[in-house]
mmCIF file of C-alpha atoms in Angstrom:
data_model
loop_
_atom_site.group_PDB
_atom_site.id
_atom_site.type_symbol
_atom_site.label_atom_id
_atom_site.label_comp_id
_atom_site.label_asym_id
_atom_site.label_seq_id
_atom_site.Cartn_x
_atom_site.Cartn_y
_atom_site.Cartn_z
ATOM 1 C CA GLY T 4 13.359 0.773 -14.543
ATOM 2 C CA ALA T 5 12.644 3.908 -12.605
ATOM 3 C CA GLY T 6 9.743 2.737 -11.203
ATOM 4 C CA VAL T 7 7.253 -0.378 -10.784
ATOM 5 C CA SER T 8 4.997 -0.244 -13.553
ATOM 6 C CA GLN T 9 2.225 -2.107 -13.944
ATOM 7 C CA SER T 10 -0.120 -3.240 -17.469
ATOM 8 C CA PRO T 11 -2.628 -2.524 -18.588
ATOM 9 C CA SER T 12 -2.909 0.512 -17.053
ATOM 10 C CA ASN T 13 -7.660 -0.766 -17.054
ATOM 11 C CA LYS T 14 -9.200 -3.785 -17.964
ATOM 12 C CA VAL T 15 -13.398 -4.250 -18.119
ATOM 13 C CA THR T 16 -13.823 -7.559 -18.860
ATOM 14 C CA GLU T 17 -16.775 -9.816 -18.548
ATOM 15 C CA LYS T 18 -17.754 -12.026 -15.739
ATOM 16 C CA GLY T 19 -16.940 -15.337 -15.776
ATOM 17 C CA LYS T 20 -13.100 -14.032 -18.439
ATOM 18 C CA ASP T 21 -10.393 -14.946 -16.862
ATOM 19 C CA VAL T 22 -7.760 -11.647 -16.855
ATOM 20 C CA GLU T 23 -3.460 -11.557 -16.104
ATOM 21 C CA LEU T 24 -2.141 -8.645 -14.470
ATOM 22 C CA ARG T 25 1.661 -7.800 -14.627
ATOM 23 C CA CYS T 26 3.525 -5.990 -12.266
ATOM 24 C CA ASP T 27 7.809 -5.085 -13.619
ATOM 25 C CA PRO T 28 9.448 -4.384 -9.942
ATOM 26 C CA ILE T 29 12.119 -1.980 -9.810
ATOM 27 C CA SER T 30 15.159 -3.447 -11.398
ATOM 28 C CA GLY T 31 17.289 -5.665 -8.645
ATOM 29 C CA HIS T 32 14.508 -5.789 -5.942
ATOM 30 C CA THR T 33 14.286 -8.534 -5.078
ATOM 31 C CA ALA T 34 11.050 -8.772 -3.128
ATOM 32 C CA LEU T 35 7.806 -8.095 -5.025
ATOM 33 C CA TYR T 36 4.312 -7.757 -3.372
ATOM 34 C CA TRP T 37 -0.079 -7.724 -4.898
ATOM 35 C CA TYR T 38 -1.717 -5.579 -3.296
ATOM 36 C CA ARG T 39 -5.993 -4.948 -4.034
ATOM 37 C CA GLN T 40 -8.095 -1.894 -2.932
ATOM 38 C CA SER T 41 -11.286 -1.929 -3.068
ATOM 39 C CA LEU T 42 -14.629 0.868 -0.838
ATOM 40 C CA GLY T 43 -15.088 -2.243 1.179
ATOM 41 C CA GLN T 44 -11.651 -3.288 2.293
ATOM 42 C CA GLY T 45 -9.616 -0.469 1.567
ATOM 43 C CA LEU T 46 -5.935 -1.516 0.604
ATOM 44 C CA GLU T 47 -5.164 -5.384 1.696
ATOM 45 C CA PHE T 48 -1.645 -7.297 0.779
ATOM 46 C CA LEU T 49 -2.678 -10.709 -1.050
ATOM 47 C CA ILE T 50 0.716 -12.112 -1.550
ATOM 48 C CA TYR T 51 4.617 -10.906 -1.507
ATOM 49 C CA PHE T 52 7.859 -13.183 -3.322
ATOM 50 C CA GLN T 53 10.758 -13.829 -2.648
ATOM 51 C CA GLY T 54 12.874 -13.624 -5.702
ATOM 52 C CA ASN T 55 10.767 -16.451 -7.500
ATOM 53 C CA SER T 56 8.860 -18.719 -4.458
ATOM 54 C CA ALA T 57 6.358 -16.649 -2.712
ATOM 55 C CA PRO T 58 6.273 -18.538 1.347
ATOM 56 C CA ASP T 59 2.666 -18.204 2.457
ATOM 57 C CA LYS T 60 -0.424 -17.855 -0.412
ATOM 58 C CA SER T 61 -2.901 -17.708 2.233
ATOM 59 C CA GLY T 62 -3.272 -13.970 1.560
ATOM 60 C CA LEU T 63 -4.801 -14.765 -2.128
ATOM 61 C CA PRO T 64 -8.616 -14.085 -1.961
ATOM 62 C CA SER T 65 -9.552 -17.331 -3.111
ATOM 63 C CA ASP T 66 -8.639 -20.508 -5.441
ATOM 64 C CA ARG T 67 -9.471 -18.322 -8.800
ATOM 65 C CA PHE T 68 -6.425 -16.756 -7.656
ATOM 66 C CA SER T 69 -2.635 -16.615 -9.023
ATOM 67 C CA ALA T 70 0.452 -15.643 -8.784
ATOM 68 C CA GLU T 71 3.854 -16.484 -10.137
ATOM 69 C CA ARG T 72 7.095 -14.473 -10.482
ATOM 70 C CA THR T 73 9.930 -15.728 -13.098
ATOM 71 C CA GLY T 74 13.435 -15.233 -13.334
ATOM 72 C CA GLY T 75 12.984 -12.739 -10.209
ATOM 73 C CA SER T 76 11.337 -9.510 -11.960
ATOM 74 C CA VAL T 77 8.204 -10.235 -14.167
ATOM 75 C CA SER T 78 4.665 -10.959 -11.642
ATOM 76 C CA THR T 79 1.756 -11.631 -12.719
ATOM 77 C CA LEU T 80 -1.108 -11.700 -11.156
ATOM 78 C CA THR T 81 -4.059 -14.625 -12.526
ATOM 79 C CA ILE T 82 -7.630 -14.085 -11.881
ATOM 80 C CA GLN T 83 -9.917 -16.769 -13.332
ATOM 81 C CA ARG T 84 -13.265 -16.863 -14.131
ATOM 82 C CA THR T 85 -14.299 -13.464 -12.614
ATOM 83 C CA GLN T 86 -16.326 -12.429 -10.020
ATOM 84 C CA GLN T 87 -18.081 -8.521 -10.231
ATOM 85 C CA GLU T 88 -17.011 -8.009 -6.441
ATOM 86 C CA ASP T 89 -12.871 -9.104 -7.860
ATOM 87 C CA SER T 90 -13.919 -4.945 -9.296
ATOM 88 C CA ALA T 91 -10.837 -3.089 -7.457
ATOM 89 C CA VAL T 92 -7.519 -1.962 -7.764
ATOM 90 C CA TYR T 93 -4.617 -3.671 -8.211
ATOM 91 C CA LEU T 94 -1.603 -2.137 -7.169
ATOM 92 C CA CYS T 95 2.098 -3.643 -6.908
ATOM 93 C CA ALA T 96 4.946 -2.830 -5.098
ATOM 94 C CA SER T 97 8.263 -4.132 -4.983
ATOM 95 C CA SER T 98 11.385 -3.942 -2.030
ATOM 96 C CA GLY T 99 15.470 -4.181 -1.960
ATOM 97 C CA TRP T 100 15.265 -7.613 0.190
ATOM 98 C CA GLY T 101 12.062 -7.615 1.850
ATOM 99 C CA TYR T 102 9.623 -6.925 3.985
ATOM 100 C CA THR T 103 11.866 -4.928 6.475
ATOM 101 C CA ASP T 104 12.232 -3.171 3.015
ATOM 102 C CA THR T 105 10.839 -0.031 2.177
ATOM 103 C CA GLN T 106 8.207 -1.233 -0.967
ATOM 104 C CA TYR T 107 7.534 1.253 -3.419
ATOM 105 C CA PHE T 108 4.244 1.012 -5.441
ATOM 106 C CA GLY T 109 3.007 0.739 -8.816
ATOM 107 C CA PRO T 110 0.184 2.986 -10.602
ATOM 108 C CA GLY T 111 -2.058 0.430 -10.103
ATOM 109 C CA THR T 112 -4.671 -1.651 -12.289
ATOM 110 C CA ARG T 113 -8.048 -1.317 -12.126
ATOM 111 C CA LEU T 114 -9.428 -3.954 -13.566
ATOM 112 C CA THR T 115 -13.673 -3.903 -13.904
ATOM 113 C CA VAL T 116 -15.734 -6.961 -14.295
ATOM 114 C CA LEU T 117 -18.827 -6.507 -15.605
ATOM 115 C CA GLY Y 2 -3.455 -9.936 12.587
ATOM 116 C CA ILE Y 3 -1.899 -6.623 14.082
ATOM 117 C CA GLN Y 4 -4.757 -3.951 13.493
ATOM 118 C CA VAL Y 5 -3.581 -0.090 12.271
ATOM 119 C CA GLU Y 6 -6.031 2.768 13.454
ATOM 120 C CA GLN Y 7 -5.838 6.120 11.987
ATOM 121 C CA SER Y 8 -6.753 9.624 12.425
ATOM 122 C CA PRO Y 9 -8.503 11.958 11.931
ATOM 123 C CA PRO Y 10 -10.473 10.323 9.230
ATOM 124 C CA ASP Y 11 -11.164 13.737 8.061
ATOM 125 C CA LEU Y 12 -9.134 16.519 7.936
ATOM 126 C CA ILE Y 13 -9.690 19.906 6.256
ATOM 127 C CA LEU Y 14 -7.721 22.687 6.476
ATOM 128 C CA GLN Y 15 -6.887 26.560 5.446
ATOM 129 C CA GLU Y 16 -3.857 26.575 3.248
ATOM 130 C CA GLY Y 17 -0.704 27.157 5.296
ATOM 131 C CA ALA Y 18 -2.224 25.423 8.372
ATOM 132 C CA ASN Y 19 -0.147 22.923 10.027
ATOM 133 C CA SER Y 20 -1.497 19.645 10.900
ATOM 134 C CA THR Y 21 -0.631 15.565 13.011
ATOM 135 C CA LEU Y 22 -1.397 13.002 11.830
ATOM 136 C CA ARG Y 23 -1.695 9.816 13.908
ATOM 137 C CA CYS Y 24 -1.466 5.372 13.288
ATOM 138 C CA ASN Y 25 -1.229 3.500 16.494
ATOM 139 C CA PHE Y 26 -0.526 0.545 15.956
ATOM 140 C CA SER Y 27 -0.961 -3.247 17.949
ATOM 141 C CA ASP Y 28 1.894 -4.760 17.974
ATOM 142 C CA SER Y 29 6.137 -4.885 17.500
ATOM 143 C CA VAL Y 30 6.601 -3.480 13.943
ATOM 144 C CA ASN Y 31 9.806 -4.147 12.181
ATOM 145 C CA ASN Y 32 8.400 -2.180 8.788
ATOM 146 C CA LEU Y 33 6.182 1.355 9.156
ATOM 147 C CA GLN Y 34 5.689 3.466 6.524
ATOM 148 C CA TRP Y 35 3.386 6.793 5.666
ATOM 149 C CA PHE Y 36 1.911 7.489 1.577
ATOM 150 C CA HIS Y 37 0.380 10.182 0.087
ATOM 151 C CA GLN Y 38 -2.482 8.373 -2.124
ATOM 152 C CA ASN Y 39 -2.814 11.621 -5.176
ATOM 153 C CA PRO Y 40 -6.055 11.954 -6.736
ATOM 154 C CA TRP Y 41 -4.444 9.236 -9.480
ATOM 155 C CA GLY Y 42 -4.244 6.937 -7.180
ATOM 156 C CA GLN Y 43 -0.111 6.649 -6.403
ATOM 157 C CA LEU Y 44 0.713 5.475 -3.965
ATOM 158 C CA ILE Y 45 3.593 8.365 -3.295
ATOM 159 C CA ASN Y 46 6.041 6.397 0.245
ATOM 160 C CA LEU Y 47 6.371 9.590 2.017
ATOM 161 C CA PHE Y 48 8.523 7.683 5.118
ATOM 162 C CA TYR Y 49 10.547 4.397 6.173
ATOM 163 C CA ILE Y 50 10.064 5.212 9.242
ATOM 164 C CA PRO Y 51 9.438 1.896 11.854
ATOM 165 C CA SER Y 52 11.540 4.323 14.623
ATOM 166 C CA GLY Y 53 12.799 7.641 15.040
ATOM 167 C CA THR Y 54 12.398 10.653 13.661
ATOM 168 C CA LYS Y 55 12.411 11.752 10.510
ATOM 169 C CA GLN Y 56 12.159 15.048 8.467
ATOM 170 C CA ASN Y 57 11.386 16.083 4.660
ATOM 171 C CA GLY Y 58 11.329 19.620 3.741
ATOM 172 C CA ARG Y 59 7.467 20.864 5.152
ATOM 173 C CA LEU Y 60 6.838 16.986 6.368
ATOM 174 C CA SER Y 61 8.884 14.781 9.200
ATOM 175 C CA ALA Y 62 7.463 11.443 11.197
ATOM 176 C CA THR Y 63 8.448 10.670 14.781
ATOM 177 C CA THR Y 64 7.189 6.837 15.701
ATOM 178 C CA VAL Y 65 7.643 5.404 18.929
ATOM 179 C CA ALA Y 66 8.104 2.589 18.477
ATOM 180 C CA THR Y 67 7.395 1.230 22.651
ATOM 181 C CA GLU Y 68 4.298 3.041 22.682
ATOM 182 C CA ARG Y 69 3.114 1.745 19.623
ATOM 183 C CA TYR Y 70 2.604 5.379 18.095
ATOM 184 C CA SER Y 71 4.038 7.320 14.687
ATOM 185 C CA LEU Y 72 2.854 10.479 13.750
ATOM 186 C CA LEU Y 73 3.546 12.289 11.058
ATOM 187 C CA TYR Y 74 3.092 16.287 10.860
ATOM 188 C CA ILE Y 75 2.559 18.748 7.880
ATOM 189 C CA SER Y 76 3.661 22.273 8.216
ATOM 190 C CA SER Y 77 2.578 25.207 5.847
ATOM 191 C CA SER Y 78 -0.342 23.091 4.231
ATOM 192 C CA GLN Y 79 -0.770 23.259 0.335
ATOM 193 C CA THR Y 80 -3.452 22.536 -2.089
ATOM 194 C CA THR Y 81 -1.373 19.790 -3.688
ATOM 195 C CA ASP Y 82 -0.993 18.580 -0.128
ATOM 196 C CA SER Y 83 -4.897 17.651 -0.619
ATOM 197 C CA GLY Y 84 -5.188 13.582 -0.372
ATOM 198 C CA VAL Y 85 -5.678 9.941 1.496
ATOM 199 C CA TYR Y 86 -2.615 9.959 3.489
ATOM 200 C CA PHE Y 87 -2.176 6.179 4.462
ATOM 201 C CA CYS Y 88 -0.119 4.228 8.058
ATOM 202 C CA ALA Y 89 1.737 1.244 6.587
ATOM 203 C CA VAL Y 90 3.073 -1.824 9.662
ATOM 204 C CA SER Y 91 4.459 -5.165 8.884
ATOM 205 C CA ALA Y 92 4.199 -6.968 11.846
ATOM 206 C CA MET Y 93 7.497 -8.034 13.634
ATOM 207 C CA TYR Y 94 6.415 -10.943 14.840
ATOM 208 C CA SER Y 95 4.018 -12.295 12.175
ATOM 209 C CA GLY Y 96 4.108 -15.852 13.406
ATOM 210 C CA GLY Y 97 4.744 -17.302 10.213
ATOM 211 C CA GLY Y 98 2.287 -15.109 7.669
ATOM 212 C CA ALA Y 99 1.896 -13.247 5.173
ATOM 213 C CA ASP Y 100 4.990 -10.983 5.084
ATOM 214 C CA GLY Y 101 2.693 -8.160 3.391
ATOM 215 C CA LEU Y 102 2.756 -4.476 4.481
ATOM 216 C CA THR Y 103 -1.165 -3.885 6.723
ATOM 217 C CA PHE Y 104 -2.920 -0.332 6.007
ATOM 218 C CA GLY Y 105 -4.580 2.108 8.154
ATOM 219 C CA LYS Y 106 -7.459 3.117 6.241
ATOM 220 C CA GLY Y 107 -6.199 6.329 6.139
ATOM 221 C CA THR Y 108 -6.497 10.404 6.807
ATOM 222 C CA HIS Y 109 -8.902 12.283 3.654
ATOM 223 C CA LEU Y 110 -6.848 15.852 4.221
ATOM 224 C CA ILE Y 111 -8.613 18.606 2.050
ATOM 225 C CA ILE Y 112 -6.513 21.803 1.741
ATOM 226 C CA GLN Y 113 -8.511 24.418 0.861
ATOM 227 C CA PRO Y 114 -6.987 27.945 -1.254
#
């Protein structure tokens, strides 16, 4: 595709519900990243995939967060039992071959937990 | 982890003015990018510049890796340049850590007509 796409663009959910966020990277990009942006924490890195594997998951905020990538393309970020502090904009990025390469960002998913 | 400091935090200029934004980082890097976040929240790539100098129209950037800083220059500012400018880096020696970009807090630029 022309750029990184994310869906949904907005998600409002109730505390305690599970949510799934989707990212479609630029076609052919092997590396994929998730970040989140919130007023209190700024932009923070969550997880990086090289192909389908994530070498380090320590950036995920809690064990309620998980991410997977299948077929070296689409990735989903799942948040279980959402809390109000999970409210943020979740951004996905992709790059051609790895973290020393230019990262291109998607438009983000704005998550609001009521 | 690596620390990224941007200055100034806020900058208000008149249309046509020039500006210099600075990014200091605490360790060697293998990736440095400048982004412009527009009012709709989209992060737009400006430069990939872990070292050296690049120019793109009215914008240019210089990174002096040995002294651990980068500068973004905006000349002849336009109102559409308004927004938040972020510097983001990836540490060269992450010790097997996260491998994502570490962002500064940004410079909020307002260009008045």
